[in-house]
Amino acid sequence: MKRFRRHGHDSQRDKLKQELYQFNKTVEHGFPHQPSALGYSPDLDLLAIGTRSGAIKLYGAPGVEFMGLHDENATVTQVHFLPHQLELVTLLDDNSLHMWTLRAHQGVSELLEVGRFTLTGPPGAPPSVTRVTTVLAHSSGELLLLGTEGGHVFVVEVPGFRELEERNISVEDVQARIPEEYAPRRNLECVEALQEKPLNPRQVLIGYGRGLMVLWDLDRQCAIQYFLGTQQLESVWWMEDGEHILSSHSDGSYCSWSTTDGDVQSQPEKQDTPYGSFPCKAISKVLQFPTKQGPPFLILSGGMPRASYGDRHCISVIHSKTHIALDFTSRIIDFFVIREGEQHTGDPSALVVLVEEELVVVDLQTEGWPVIQMPYLVPLHCSAITCSHHVSSIPLKLWERILAAGDLQNTHYSNKPWPINGGQNLAPEPPQRDLLLTGHEDGTVRFWDASGVCLYPMYKLSTAGVFHTDADPNDNLNQGAEGEWPPFRKVGCFDPYSDDPRLGIQKIHLCKYSGYLTVAGTAGQILVLELNDEMAEQVVSATVVDLLQGQDGFRWKGHARLDVQEEPVSFPPGFQPFALVQCQPPAVVTAIALHSEWKLVAFGTSHGFGIYDYQQKNVALARCTLNPSDQLAMEGPLSRVKSIKKSLRQSFRRIRRSRVSMRKHQTTNAAKLQEINARLEAEALQEMELAPVQRRIEARSSDDSFTGLVRTLYFADSFITDSAHNTPSLWAGTNGGAVFAYMLRLPPVERRMDDPVTAHQAKEIQLMHRAPVVGLVVLDGRGVPLPEPLEVAHDLARSPDMLASHHLLVISEEQFKLFTLPKVSTKTKLKLTAIDGSRVRRVGVALFGSSRVEDYGENSLVVLTNQGELHVISLPAIKMQVHHPCIRREDVSGIASCVFTKHGQGFYLISPSEFERFSLSARWLVEPRSLVELPDKSTLDPSKARLRDDGRGYDGRGVRGVSDNEVLQEIQKSLEGDGGQMGHGDNNIKIPQANILSNGDHCFYTAHQ
């Protein structure tokens, strides 16, 4: 029978869907994965980071963020901002140069790629001739100087990327005037450095790999001075007076050269090896800055004694008698110094260091040179993220208490404000306060302000203090030993090493109304914590729960439980543990639920589940869910022992079954076979016509391993025994498709501390297809999910409808099934669409508000599948609304890390250090909206001369841009009979043609989508 559609109704529903649902990937939180290049614009006050995957990310004031992605999947090796402009140039390891611009569109800036260029050498020339090793963006903003492996320097006009062949500097021209006695003259190697002379931009210093440095005059096209270094060159640096040069070398030394001592210098004025006479590693970069009062700042990277400290990643800062070697935990990519004043010519104020795993900013003006706290780019993976939990709409009181506890942890940071403040953040203030909690491998839980564009660290909770670990409590990572040389000081917070993998956090649940927090770990430990504004010292005693319940024949082969501290432990202000549950066997905790109104915590592992009463500190329920075939459940996550016998046995059983079924279906009657095939085909066709979005679900064998693993736990006050009396209950779903319901008897308030909480099994559901149960939701009489504990008491939700019948929604990996309560009879179901075998991996309940009508919203299920697709399913009708591809199906860790919010947004890890934020809601959207403009022309340095041959400006297509001033000058010259060329005004308007691609192609990320 055909289904007839009511077109009017459907079009109205489609319109409503557009007002409710809209998919966007909005912003990436955290630290870029595998950074490879660093750039900074003093004019725009913007920081740029390039990555190995070809991404380019710009950061300014908190909330000002842009992202672009090169079409080529190549490493970004260098990033250079063009002085006094909104453009920047990137160099990739495929030798291509790319021009990007920040263009304003509808009041917000967008980062767009507007041109690309690759050097082409003469026919037959080897690739090294044009292989770019260093880039100089000339202060005129109109030229790029490109040094190459072959020793040549090419001059390119920007933004049009036009090579000025007549200005190129060939290695032969440089070699022509080198003294014969200079040994490396025949092979100067690659161009290692290009630096513009501070007070004369027409002169450029070229540094070659073998040690030679040449001062080249761009106007006269000749070398005017030679510095005959003999040690392998790493970097060069001009002193501000333009009369002295610093060079750093591969032997751990740096030299000072004078530009006033003749045309050819064979020896430096001064040579120094900061870390002694033993063989040292190369000093890869050296900087020196004068100060108004006192000696200069000397900053250099590397140079450590090779034998003793060759594996350290250090930047040394030397000022007067203070000498500190900043010791980082990962490889240094690059660094720069921010200076005071509008022209950025004052005293050094901050040292910005990009290392492989974090960005560190050191305050150079405060005694002790403390680190400045980051408002963004915080390394989420200081310790590996193991789980996450999102809490929406945090009450102000709780928010302030968490912030206050976090402030007490941050006393070692500098009081100076964040020094990078380019652009304007135009994003509206967040409508609510949201928390993202991340659990980590080292037993910490970090609290992040996830309300806006910046993921800001608020507070860190450590659970390791409750247990005995190998960590030395007297360790102080921030200070080296007294009198130690080199004078190391640990900086940065990236520390990937865990004292004990059993400390890893697996599940988190925070009640925002009561301030109670539950965290569960890898070794079966469940901690219950409460927020305390004062320091406290207490003993945390463990309550052991035996989840095997006397089952015979099982032997735990995994890790041992953690040893609990028997002495009182001092806990700082913040979340402090007051109860500890230890599951036996100490397997990974796979599910938890907290009901702060009833003072109960439910927990589950691969062996069973239980209920803990944290008010009376005793166990109210322990239930074993093990199947006799669940041998793998006894091995634990840290055990790599596998039963080969069992694997072989299962393989043979499968082969035997398939052979039997083949024999059973074989027949010699061809007509009968044809008839069966035709009937099966007709049945399949009928099923497709009636339910095009559904498919058959194959029953799973009860022999499958881990069938007893508890996947989800859910507290509900509903009708479980009869339709007249609602009672508290706990629902548990397992990996084998079983759902257990326990009725809870809570003593009255006045007897709460005296009478025990009791639990009695009331229901048990076994899904026919035995797919793992990943979610449970009870809907009230209006079809609305039951409110959170204490939500109604705080007048933040309507009381649930207890007059009409309730329904239980069971979400398995393969289907959504709605049961009536208390009879538990099937009302409706929806099978998940998947030709290629979709499985539900993550599920959440969200309220979607209308973007048109302020007070209209719908509760829906949000589902992520193993194919990386997002589905929105209506409640209580259980109908598919929208679906969108979100994550690559190969990205298993990204899918596993996804967490949904209560308002239709979500987060998932796109790398170990970055969360991608997405939104399915048309109303609630958190995305960057930023505007970057050039600073006032009057603040720019007038001494920077322009070097174009004809003084004309070009856009990305080679089309000349014309300003009002130029038009007026041209008219005036025409009237005066002056046929001269137009001057190039400072306010020249460039109209480059953007290579704009859609967001779906991932070529760029706009500030406003």
Tab-separated table of C-alpha atoms in Angstrom, residues 55-425:
chain	number	residue	atom	x	y	z
A	55	ALA	CA	47.045	24.952	7.840
A	56	ILE	CA	47.728	28.603	8.633
A	57	LYS	CA	46.208	30.070	11.808
A	58	LEU	CA	46.163	33.707	12.893
A	59	TYR	CA	45.565	34.926	16.450
A	60	GLY	CA	45.202	38.425	17.887
A	61	ALA	CA	43.229	39.676	20.866
A	62	PRO	CA	41.277	36.911	22.625
A	63	GLY	CA	38.444	35.916	20.276
A	64	VAL	CA	40.246	37.162	17.140
A	65	GLU	CA	41.069	34.002	15.197
A	66	PHE	CA	41.374	33.057	11.531
A	67	MET	CA	42.243	29.849	9.768
A	68	GLY	CA	43.238	28.992	6.216
A	69	LEU	CA	44.206	25.736	4.577
A	70	HIS	CA	46.489	25.372	1.586
A	71	ASP	CA	45.192	23.186	-1.222
A	72	GLU	CA	48.514	21.383	-1.177
A	73	ASN	CA	48.892	18.997	1.755
A	74	ALA	CA	52.407	20.296	2.363
A	75	THR	CA	54.255	21.590	5.418
A	76	VAL	CA	54.285	25.348	6.003
A	77	THR	CA	57.986	26.103	6.545
A	78	GLN	CA	57.893	29.914	6.858
A	79	VAL	CA	55.310	32.653	7.485
A	80	HIS	CA	56.051	36.325	6.809
A	81	PHE	CA	53.716	39.310	7.187
A	82	LEU	CA	54.197	42.109	4.673
A	83	PRO	CA	55.052	45.254	6.688
A	84	HIS	CA	52.229	47.821	7.038
A	85	GLN	CA	49.781	45.654	5.081
A	86	LEU	CA	47.022	43.105	5.638
A	87	GLU	CA	48.878	40.467	3.620
A	88	LEU	CA	51.131	37.607	4.594
A	89	VAL	CA	53.221	35.146	2.609
A	90	THR	CA	53.682	31.447	3.367
A	91	LEU	CA	56.404	29.150	2.050
A	92	LEU	CA	55.620	25.437	1.790
A	93	ASP	CA	58.057	22.541	1.633
A	94	ASP	CA	57.006	21.924	-1.994
A	95	ASN	CA	58.773	25.260	-2.710
A	96	SER	CA	55.557	27.173	-3.459
A	97	LEU	CA	54.839	30.660	-2.109
A	98	HIS	CA	51.282	31.679	-1.216
A	99	MET	CA	49.818	35.129	-0.635
A	100	TRP	CA	47.017	35.533	1.931
A	101	THR	CA	45.014	38.623	2.775
A	102	LEU	CA	42.629	39.674	5.536
A	103	ARG	CA	39.729	41.155	3.623
A	104	ALA	CA	36.739	42.846	5.258
A	105	HIS	CA	33.363	41.496	4.158
A	106	GLN	CA	30.080	42.610	5.735
A	107	GLY	CA	31.886	44.125	8.679
A	108	VAL	CA	34.121	41.140	9.509
A	109	SER	CA	37.486	40.060	8.145
A	110	GLU	CA	38.095	36.854	6.195
A	111	LEU	CA	41.413	35.123	5.573
A	112	LEU	CA	41.650	34.425	1.838
A	113	GLU	CA	44.360	33.051	-0.411
A	114	VAL	CA	44.856	35.509	-3.281
A	115	GLY	CA	47.867	34.196	-5.135
A	116	ARG	CA	50.543	31.540	-5.429
A	117	PHE	CA	53.967	31.447	-7.032
A	118	THR	CA	56.838	29.017	-7.628
A	119	LEU	CA	60.308	30.110	-8.703
A	120	THR	CA	61.358	28.826	-12.109
A	121	GLY	CA	65.043	28.636	-12.944
A	122	PRO	CA	66.770	28.673	-16.327
A	123	PRO	CA	66.246	25.589	-18.531
A	124	GLY	CA	68.380	22.662	-17.388
A	125	ALA	CA	69.247	24.223	-14.025
A	126	PRO	CA	69.270	21.858	-11.003
A	127	PRO	CA	66.367	22.227	-8.515
A	128	SER	CA	68.704	23.668	-5.856
A	129	VAL	CA	69.013	26.869	-7.902
A	130	THR	CA	65.400	27.787	-7.114
A	131	ARG	CA	64.853	25.837	-3.879
A	132	VAL	CA	63.924	28.640	-1.426
A	133	THR	CA	65.657	28.481	1.976
A	134	THR	CA	64.922	31.924	3.400
A	135	VAL	CA	62.492	34.782	2.738
A	136	LEU	CA	62.826	38.483	3.491
A	137	ALA	CA	59.656	40.594	3.325
A	138	HIS	CA	61.137	44.008	2.617
A	139	SER	CA	60.007	46.910	4.796
A	140	SER	CA	58.640	48.685	1.694
A	141	GLY	CA	55.912	46.023	1.637
A	142	GLU	CA	56.503	45.678	-2.105
A	143	LEU	CA	59.368	43.206	-2.460
A	144	LEU	CA	60.224	39.677	-1.395
A	145	LEU	CA	63.850	38.578	-1.412
A	146	LEU	CA	64.159	34.807	-1.768
A	147	GLY	CA	67.429	33.106	-0.841
A	148	THR	CA	67.969	29.650	-2.328
A	149	GLU	CA	69.944	26.437	-1.850
A	150	GLY	CA	72.120	27.336	-4.827
A	151	GLY	CA	73.218	30.597	-3.175
A	152	HIS	CA	71.187	32.903	-5.440
A	153	VAL	CA	68.837	35.637	-4.215
A	154	PHE	CA	65.732	36.273	-6.320
A	155	VAL	CA	63.771	39.522	-6.049
A	156	VAL	CA	59.999	39.229	-6.466
A	157	GLU	CA	57.422	42.014	-6.573
A	158	VAL	CA	54.321	41.561	-4.406
A	159	PRO	CA	51.418	41.142	-4.218
A	160	GLY	CA	51.555	40.294	-7.937
A	161	PHE	CA	54.416	37.746	-7.597
A	162	ARG	CA	56.357	39.201	-10.549
A	163	GLU	CA	60.026	38.242	-10.632
A	164	LEU	CA	62.331	41.255	-11.164
A	165	GLU	CA	65.109	39.460	-13.038
A	166	GLU	CA	67.287	42.549	-13.357
A	167	ARG	CA	67.443	42.836	-9.545
A	168	ASN	CA	68.357	39.190	-8.840
A	169	ILE	CA	71.618	38.587	-6.984
A	170	SER	CA	73.552	35.652	-8.434
A	171	VAL	CA	76.122	33.737	-6.442
A	172	GLU	CA	78.692	34.447	-9.184
A	173	ASP	CA	78.296	38.233	-8.641
A	174	VAL	CA	78.997	37.713	-4.932
A	175	GLN	CA	81.994	35.435	-5.506
A	176	ALA	CA	83.629	37.857	-7.960
A	177	ARG	CA	85.126	40.142	-5.269
A	178	ILE	CA	85.882	37.635	-2.500
A	179	PRO	CA	89.614	37.518	-1.642
A	180	GLU	CA	91.434	34.525	-3.162
A	181	GLU	CA	92.746	33.354	0.228
A	182	TYR	CA	89.183	32.850	1.626
A	183	ALA	CA	88.878	29.042	1.646
A	184	PRO	CA	85.089	28.580	1.245
A	185	ARG	CA	84.851	31.044	-1.654
A	186	ARG	CA	84.282	28.347	-4.288
A	187	ASN	CA	81.266	26.839	-2.504
A	188	LEU	CA	79.296	29.291	-0.401
A	189	GLU	CA	76.422	26.804	0.032
A	190	CYS	CA	72.831	27.934	0.551
A	191	VAL	CA	71.559	31.337	1.630
A	192	GLU	CA	70.935	30.901	5.382
A	193	ALA	CA	69.884	34.452	6.228
A	194	LEU	CA	68.613	37.684	4.686
A	195	GLN	CA	68.368	40.760	6.912
A	196	GLU	CA	67.600	44.356	6.014
A	197	LYS	CA	69.903	47.044	7.416
A	198	PRO	CA	67.945	48.933	10.133
A	199	LEU	CA	68.670	52.515	9.075
A	200	ASN	CA	69.105	51.910	5.362
A	201	PRO	CA	66.522	49.541	3.827
A	202	ARG	CA	68.342	49.745	0.467
A	203	GLN	CA	71.099	47.558	1.927
A	204	VAL	CA	70.579	43.876	2.723
A	205	LEU	CA	72.849	41.446	4.550
A	206	ILE	CA	73.141	38.022	2.895
A	207	GLY	CA	74.449	35.146	5.007
A	208	TYR	CA	75.736	31.949	3.374
A	209	GLY	CA	75.939	28.469	4.906
A	210	ARG	CA	79.757	28.279	4.907
A	211	GLY	CA	80.003	31.424	7.018
A	212	LEU	CA	80.385	34.275	4.513
A	213	MET	CA	78.210	37.386	5.018
A	214	VAL	CA	77.803	40.055	2.343
A	215	LEU	CA	76.256	43.520	2.615
A	216	TRP	CA	74.506	44.138	-0.711
A	217	ASP	CA	73.272	47.459	-2.085
A	218	LEU	CA	69.944	46.992	-3.877
A	219	ASP	CA	70.221	50.283	-5.792
A	220	ARG	CA	73.793	49.922	-7.025
A	221	GLN	CA	73.431	46.155	-7.523
A	222	CYS	CA	76.773	45.386	-5.923
A	223	ALA	CA	78.380	44.086	-2.744
A	224	ILE	CA	79.755	46.850	-0.528
A	225	GLN	CA	81.152	44.818	2.365
A	226	TYR	CA	82.325	41.246	3.074
A	227	PHE	CA	82.518	39.457	6.443
A	228	LEU	CA	84.658	36.360	6.055
A	229	GLY	CA	83.272	33.955	8.635
A	230	THR	CA	84.719	30.448	8.544
A	231	GLN	CA	82.297	28.595	10.817
A	232	GLN	CA	79.000	27.172	9.547
A	233	LEU	CA	76.432	29.990	9.736
A	234	GLU	CA	73.046	29.497	11.456
A	235	SER	CA	71.551	33.017	11.725
A	236	VAL	CA	72.360	36.745	11.630
A	237	TRP	CA	70.994	39.753	13.530
A	238	TRP	CA	71.428	43.497	12.984
A	239	MET	CA	72.022	45.773	15.960
A	240	GLU	CA	69.709	48.788	15.972
A	241	ASP	CA	72.523	51.239	15.195
A	242	GLY	CA	73.128	49.491	11.868
A	243	GLU	CA	76.851	49.378	12.678
A	244	HIS	CA	77.110	45.943	14.257
A	245	ILE	CA	76.024	42.445	13.231
A	246	LEU	CA	75.640	39.309	15.324
A	247	SER	CA	76.113	35.925	13.715
A	248	SER	CA	75.492	32.531	15.324
A	249	HIS	CA	77.258	29.339	14.309
A	250	SER	CA	77.087	25.555	14.345
A	251	ASP	CA	79.847	25.197	16.964
A	252	GLY	CA	77.767	26.895	19.699
A	253	SER	CA	79.420	30.313	19.309
A	254	TYR	CA	78.190	33.749	18.263
A	255	CYS	CA	80.267	36.601	16.811
A	256	SER	CA	79.985	40.372	16.655
A	257	TRP	CA	81.063	42.172	13.469
A	258	SER	CA	81.442	45.907	12.796
A	259	THR	CA	80.252	47.501	9.554
A	260	THR	CA	82.595	50.489	9.982
A	261	ASP	CA	85.946	48.632	9.798
A	262	GLY	CA	86.549	48.385	6.072
A	263	ASP	CA	85.192	46.585	3.048
A	264	VAL	CA	86.555	43.149	3.947
A	265	GLN	CA	86.662	41.752	7.474
A	266	SER	CA	88.372	38.440	8.078
A	267	GLN	CA	87.911	38.357	11.862
A	268	PRO	CA	84.965	39.307	14.094
A	269	GLU	CA	85.299	42.009	16.733
A	270	LYS	CA	84.229	39.551	19.417
A	271	GLN	CA	83.537	35.834	19.604
A	272	ASP	CA	81.876	34.026	22.508
A	273	THR	CA	80.740	30.485	23.312
A	274	PRO	CA	78.209	30.910	26.138
A	275	TYR	CA	78.451	27.344	27.450
A	276	GLY	CA	82.167	26.728	27.643
A	277	SER	CA	85.002	25.126	25.790
A	278	PHE	CA	83.460	21.659	25.404
A	279	PRO	CA	81.846	20.851	22.052
A	280	CYS	CA	78.436	22.535	21.904
A	281	LYS	CA	75.375	22.282	19.703
A	282	ALA	CA	74.565	24.984	17.168
A	283	ILE	CA	73.054	28.322	18.189
A	284	SER	CA	70.211	28.304	15.686
A	285	LYS	CA	69.041	31.890	16.317
A	286	VAL	CA	70.416	34.907	18.160
A	287	LEU	CA	68.724	38.260	18.979
A	288	GLN	CA	69.913	41.286	20.913
A	289	PHE	CA	67.848	44.270	22.074
A	290	PRO	CA	68.999	47.470	23.783
A	291	THR	CA	67.268	48.808	26.900
A	292	LYS	CA	66.764	52.434	27.928
A	293	GLN	CA	68.538	51.860	31.193
A	294	GLY	CA	71.268	49.304	31.514
A	295	PRO	CA	72.692	46.460	29.420
A	296	PRO	CA	70.963	44.815	26.468
A	297	PHE	CA	68.975	41.572	26.334
A	298	LEU	CA	70.775	38.735	24.548
A	299	ILE	CA	68.501	35.836	23.570
A	300	LEU	CA	69.718	32.704	21.808
A	301	SER	CA	68.411	29.190	21.139
A	302	GLY	CA	70.565	26.085	21.370
A	303	GLY	CA	74.277	26.194	22.143
A	304	MET	CA	74.107	23.536	24.906
A	305	PRO	CA	77.121	21.308	25.698
A	306	ARG	CA	76.673	18.421	23.261
A	307	ALA	CA	77.675	15.512	25.527
A	308	SER	CA	75.840	16.496	28.719
A	309	TYR	CA	72.787	18.425	27.540
A	310	GLY	CA	72.540	17.813	23.815
A	311	ASP	CA	68.987	16.523	24.212
A	312	ARG	CA	67.678	19.690	25.912
A	313	HIS	CA	65.473	22.203	24.072
A	314	CYS	CA	66.665	25.537	25.464
A	315	ILE	CA	66.495	29.266	24.879
A	316	SER	CA	68.995	31.286	26.915
A	317	VAL	CA	68.123	34.786	28.083
A	318	ILE	CA	71.045	36.918	29.296
A	319	HIS	CA	70.554	40.379	30.787
A	320	SER	CA	73.133	42.059	33.004
A	321	LYS	CA	74.092	39.439	35.621
A	322	THR	CA	70.953	37.347	35.091
A	323	HIS	CA	71.390	34.288	32.912
A	324	ILE	CA	68.645	31.662	32.567
A	325	ALA	CA	68.349	28.718	30.187
A	326	LEU	CA	64.627	28.227	29.613
A	327	ASP	CA	64.187	24.453	29.304
A	328	PHE	CA	61.235	23.275	27.183
A	329	THR	CA	59.778	19.778	27.030
A	330	SER	CA	59.514	19.678	23.226
A	331	ARG	CA	61.507	20.877	20.210
A	332	ILE	CA	61.722	24.628	19.581
A	333	ILE	CA	60.183	25.718	16.272
A	334	ASP	CA	60.867	29.474	16.452
A	335	PHE	CA	60.621	32.520	18.719
A	336	PHE	CA	60.320	36.306	18.594
A	337	VAL	CA	60.349	39.243	21.012
A	338	ILE	CA	57.588	41.813	21.515
A	339	ARG	CA	58.821	45.333	22.312
A	340	GLU	CA	57.175	48.281	24.030
A	341	GLY	CA	55.872	51.423	22.364
A	342	GLU	CA	53.674	52.247	19.380
A	343	GLN	CA	56.601	51.790	16.995
A	344	HIS	CA	57.662	48.605	18.848
A	345	THR	CA	61.115	50.059	19.373
A	346	GLY	CA	61.141	50.217	23.187
A	347	ASP	CA	62.460	47.761	25.752
A	348	PRO	CA	61.716	44.055	25.222
A	349	SER	CA	58.499	43.181	27.056
A	350	ALA	CA	57.763	39.543	26.185
A	351	LEU	CA	59.489	36.536	24.642
A	352	VAL	CA	57.109	34.367	22.559
A	353	VAL	CA	58.326	30.807	21.946
A	354	LEU	CA	56.636	28.228	19.742
A	355	VAL	CA	57.633	24.661	20.547
A	356	GLU	CA	56.198	21.488	19.048
A	357	GLU	CA	53.584	20.979	21.756
A	358	GLU	CA	52.764	24.456	23.109
A	359	LEU	CA	53.238	28.218	22.911
A	360	VAL	CA	55.019	29.867	25.860
A	361	VAL	CA	55.129	33.629	26.510
A	362	VAL	CA	57.710	34.880	29.024
A	363	ASP	CA	57.369	38.266	30.731
A	364	LEU	CA	60.786	39.976	30.373
A	365	GLN	CA	59.885	43.000	32.507
A	366	THR	CA	58.895	41.314	35.764
A	367	GLU	CA	61.595	40.065	38.102
A	368	GLY	CA	62.200	36.354	37.679
A	369	TRP	CA	60.801	36.424	34.118
A	370	PRO	CA	57.573	34.529	34.872
A	371	VAL	CA	55.349	32.995	32.210
A	372	ILE	CA	52.209	34.886	31.087
A	373	GLN	CA	49.014	32.813	31.212
A	374	MET	CA	47.498	32.013	27.819
A	375	PRO	CA	43.932	33.110	26.973
A	376	TYR	CA	43.981	30.708	23.982
A	377	LEU	CA	46.310	28.185	22.327
A	378	VAL	CA	46.444	26.304	25.625
A	379	PRO	CA	47.799	22.765	25.093
A	380	LEU	CA	44.796	20.575	25.871
A	381	HIS	CA	47.099	17.562	25.754
A	382	CYS	CA	49.470	18.571	28.609
A	383	SER	CA	48.594	15.037	29.558
A	384	ALA	CA	46.701	12.915	27.024
A	385	ILE	CA	42.922	13.490	27.045
A	386	THR	CA	41.051	10.326	28.021
A	387	CYS	CA	37.454	11.608	28.289
A	388	SER	CA	35.383	14.796	28.316
A	389	HIS	CA	32.117	16.071	29.805
A	390	HIS	CA	30.151	19.241	28.964
A	391	VAL	CA	27.887	21.144	31.366
A	392	SER	CA	25.692	23.980	30.054
A	393	SER	CA	24.331	27.055	31.861
A	394	ILE	CA	26.485	27.010	34.990
A	395	PRO	CA	25.004	29.035	37.912
A	396	LEU	CA	26.994	32.197	38.639
A	397	LYS	CA	27.819	31.195	42.231
A	398	LEU	CA	29.412	27.892	41.197
A	399	TRP	CA	31.233	29.616	38.323
A	400	GLU	CA	32.785	32.190	40.645
A	401	ARG	CA	33.835	29.538	43.165
A	402	ILE	CA	35.582	27.472	40.466
A	403	LEU	CA	37.306	30.609	39.140
A	404	ALA	CA	38.458	31.551	42.655
A	405	ALA	CA	39.926	28.066	43.200
A	406	GLY	CA	41.679	28.317	39.826
A	407	ASP	CA	43.138	31.745	40.634
A	408	LEU	CA	44.861	30.270	43.696
A	409	GLN	CA	46.609	27.773	41.390
A	410	ASN	CA	47.891	30.510	39.072
A	411	THR	CA	50.013	32.562	41.451
A	412	HIS	CA	53.200	31.568	39.590
A	413	TYR	CA	52.014	33.350	36.436
A	414	SER	CA	52.882	36.940	35.572
A	415	ASN	CA	50.376	39.684	36.349
A	416	LYS	CA	51.033	41.320	32.976
A	417	PRO	CA	48.131	41.279	30.480
A	418	TRP	CA	48.294	39.186	27.318
A	419	PRO	CA	50.662	41.055	24.945
A	420	ILE	CA	49.127	40.111	21.556
A	421	ASN	CA	45.992	42.194	20.977
A	422	GLY	CA	45.505	42.730	17.249
A	423	GLY	CA	42.065	43.033	15.668
A	424	GLN	CA	38.639	43.550	17.186
A	425	ASN	CA	36.510	40.755	18.569
